[in-house]
CSV table of C-alpha atoms in Angstrom, one decimal:
chain,number,residue,atom,x,y,z
T,28,MET,CA,6.7,21.0,22.6
T,29,ARG,CA,4.5,21.2,19.0
T,30,MET,CA,6.2,22.1,16.5
T,31,PRO,CA,4.0,24.7,14.2
T,32,GLY,CA,2.4,22.9,11.3
T,33,ASN,CA,3.2,19.3,11.9
T,34,ASN,CA,0.9,18.5,14.1
T,35,PRO,CA,-1.6,15.6,12.4
T,36,ASP,CA,-4.4,15.0,13.7
T,37,LEU,CA,-5.5,11.7,15.4
T,38,PHE,CA,-7.6,10.3,12.5
T,39,ALA,CA,-4.0,10.3,10.0
T,40,LEU,CA,-1.9,8.6,12.8
T,41,LEU,CA,-5.1,6.4,13.2
T,42,LEU,CA,-5.1,5.7,9.6
T,43,ALA,CA,-1.7,5.0,9.6
T,44,PHE,CA,-1.3,2.8,12.6
T,45,LEU,CA,-4.3,0.5,11.4
T,46,MET,CA,-3.2,0.8,7.4
T,47,THR,CA,0.4,-0.7,8.1
T,48,LEU,CA,-1.3,-3.6,10.2
T,49,LEU,CA,-3.1,-4.4,7.8
T,50,GLY,CA,-0.3,-4.4,5.2
T,51,ALA,CA,2.0,-6.1,7.3
T,52,MET,CA,-1.0,-9.0,7.9
T,53,ALA,CA,-2.0,-8.9,4.5
T,54,GLY,CA,1.9,-10.1,3.3
T,55,TYR,CA,2.5,-12.4,5.5
T,56,ALA,CA,-0.9,-14.1,4.9
T,57,TYR,CA,0.6,-14.0,1.3
T,58,ARG,CA,3.8,-15.9,2.0
T,59,VAL,CA,1.7,-18.4,4.4
T,60,ILE,CA,-1.0,-18.6,1.1
T,61,ASN,CA,2.6,-19.3,-1.2
T,62,GLY,CA,3.6,-22.2,1.0
T,63,ALA,CA,5.4,-20.8,4.3
T,64,ARG,CA,4.8,-22.6,7.6
T,65,PHE,CA,2.4,-20.1,10.2
T,66,SER,CA,4.6,-19.1,13.2
T,67,TRP,CA,2.9,-16.2,15.8
T,68,VAL,CA,6.9,-15.8,16.5
T,69,MET,CA,7.6,-14.7,13.1
T,70,LEU,CA,4.0,-12.3,12.8
T,71,ALA,CA,4.7,-10.9,15.8
T,72,LEU,CA,8.4,-10.3,14.6
T,73,GLN,CA,7.3,-9.2,10.7
T,74,LEU,CA,4.6,-6.9,12.5
T,75,ILE,CA,7.6,-5.4,15.1
T,76,VAL,CA,9.4,-4.2,11.7
T,77,SER,CA,6.4,-3.3,9.9
T,78,LEU,CA,5.9,-0.6,12.6
T,79,PHE,CA,8.4,0.6,11.7
T,80,ALA,CA,8.5,0.8,8.4
T,81,GLY,CA,5.1,2.4,8.8
T,82,ALA,CA,6.1,4.9,10.9
T,83,LEU,CA,8.8,6.1,9.2
T,84,MET,CA,6.5,7.2,6.4
T,85,MET,CA,3.9,8.5,8.6
T,86,LEU,CA,7.1,10.9,9.6
T,87,THR,CA,7.9,11.5,5.1
T,88,ALA,CA,4.5,12.5,5.1
T,89,MET,CA,4.1,14.7,7.9
T,90,HIS,CA,7.3,16.7,6.5
T,91,TYR,CA,5.5,16.3,2.8
T,92,LEU,CA,2.2,17.1,4.1
T,93,TRP,CA,0.7,14.4,1.8
T,94,PRO,CA,-2.7,13.9,2.4
T,95,VAL,CA,-4.6,11.3,4.6
T,96,GLU,CA,-5.3,9.5,1.9
T,97,ILE,CA,-1.9,9.6,0.8
T,98,THR,CA,-0.4,8.7,4.2
T,99,GLY,CA,-3.0,5.7,4.5
T,100,ALA,CA,-2.0,3.8,1.1
T,101,ILE,CA,1.8,4.6,1.5
T,102,CYS,CA,1.6,2.7,5.3
T,103,GLY,CA,0.1,0.2,4.4
T,104,MET,CA,2.6,-0.1,1.8
T,105,ALA,CA,5.7,0.1,4.1
T,106,GLY,CA,3.8,-2.1,6.7
T,107,TRP,CA,2.8,-5.3,4.0
T,108,SER,CA,7.4,-4.5,2.3
T,109,GLY,CA,8.1,-4.1,6.3
T,110,SER,CA,12.1,-4.7,6.2
T,111,THR,CA,12.9,-4.8,1.9
T,112,LEU,CA,11.4,-0.9,2.1
T,113,ILE,CA,13.7,-0.3,5.6
T,114,LYS,CA,16.3,-1.6,3.3
T,115,ALA,CA,15.8,0.3,0.6
T,116,LEU,CA,15.5,3.4,2.2
T,117,GLU,CA,18.3,2.6,4.1
T,118,ALA,CA,21.1,2.4,1.0
T,119,ARG,CA,19.9,5.4,-0.2
T,120,PHE,CA,20.4,7.6,2.9
T,121,LEU,CA,23.9,5.9,3.1
T,122,ASN,CA,24.6,6.8,-0.6
T,123,LYS,CA,23.2,10.3,0.1
T,124,ALA,CA,25.3,10.7,3.0
T,125,GLY,CA,28.5,9.5,1.0
T,126,GLY,CA,29.9,6.7,2.6
T,127,SER,CA,32.5,4.6,1.1
T,128,ASN,CA,30.8,1.7,2.5
T,129,ALA,CA,27.4,2.0,0.8
T,130,GLY,CA,25.3,-0.5,1.0
T,131,THR,CA,27.6,-2.7,2.6
T,132,GLN,CA,26.5,-5.4,5.9
T,133,VAL,CA,28.4,-4.6,8.6
T,134,ASP,CA,28.7,-7.3,10.9
T,135,SER,CA,29.1,-6.1,15.0
């Protein structure tokens, strides 16, 4: 079912996806340049985390009707920051939810 006013075009989705991938690969390359050991497994895991962060930012961009250029830039930064962005969004969400355990980690 289509939601009125929330239909991103294919170009915006592709740009967000590509910028997220570029950001993720650039972030991983930066860590390797600074001395981290290269690993295909770690690169794949970084891509998964960064794609999730980029998808969250794409959904945010769709909600706030950001221009395509801003969406691409934000998704690229989300790809670069990966889990750092997700942790920051989680902390903000938990603080807004008013949980007394906001910002604490729960082990399962």
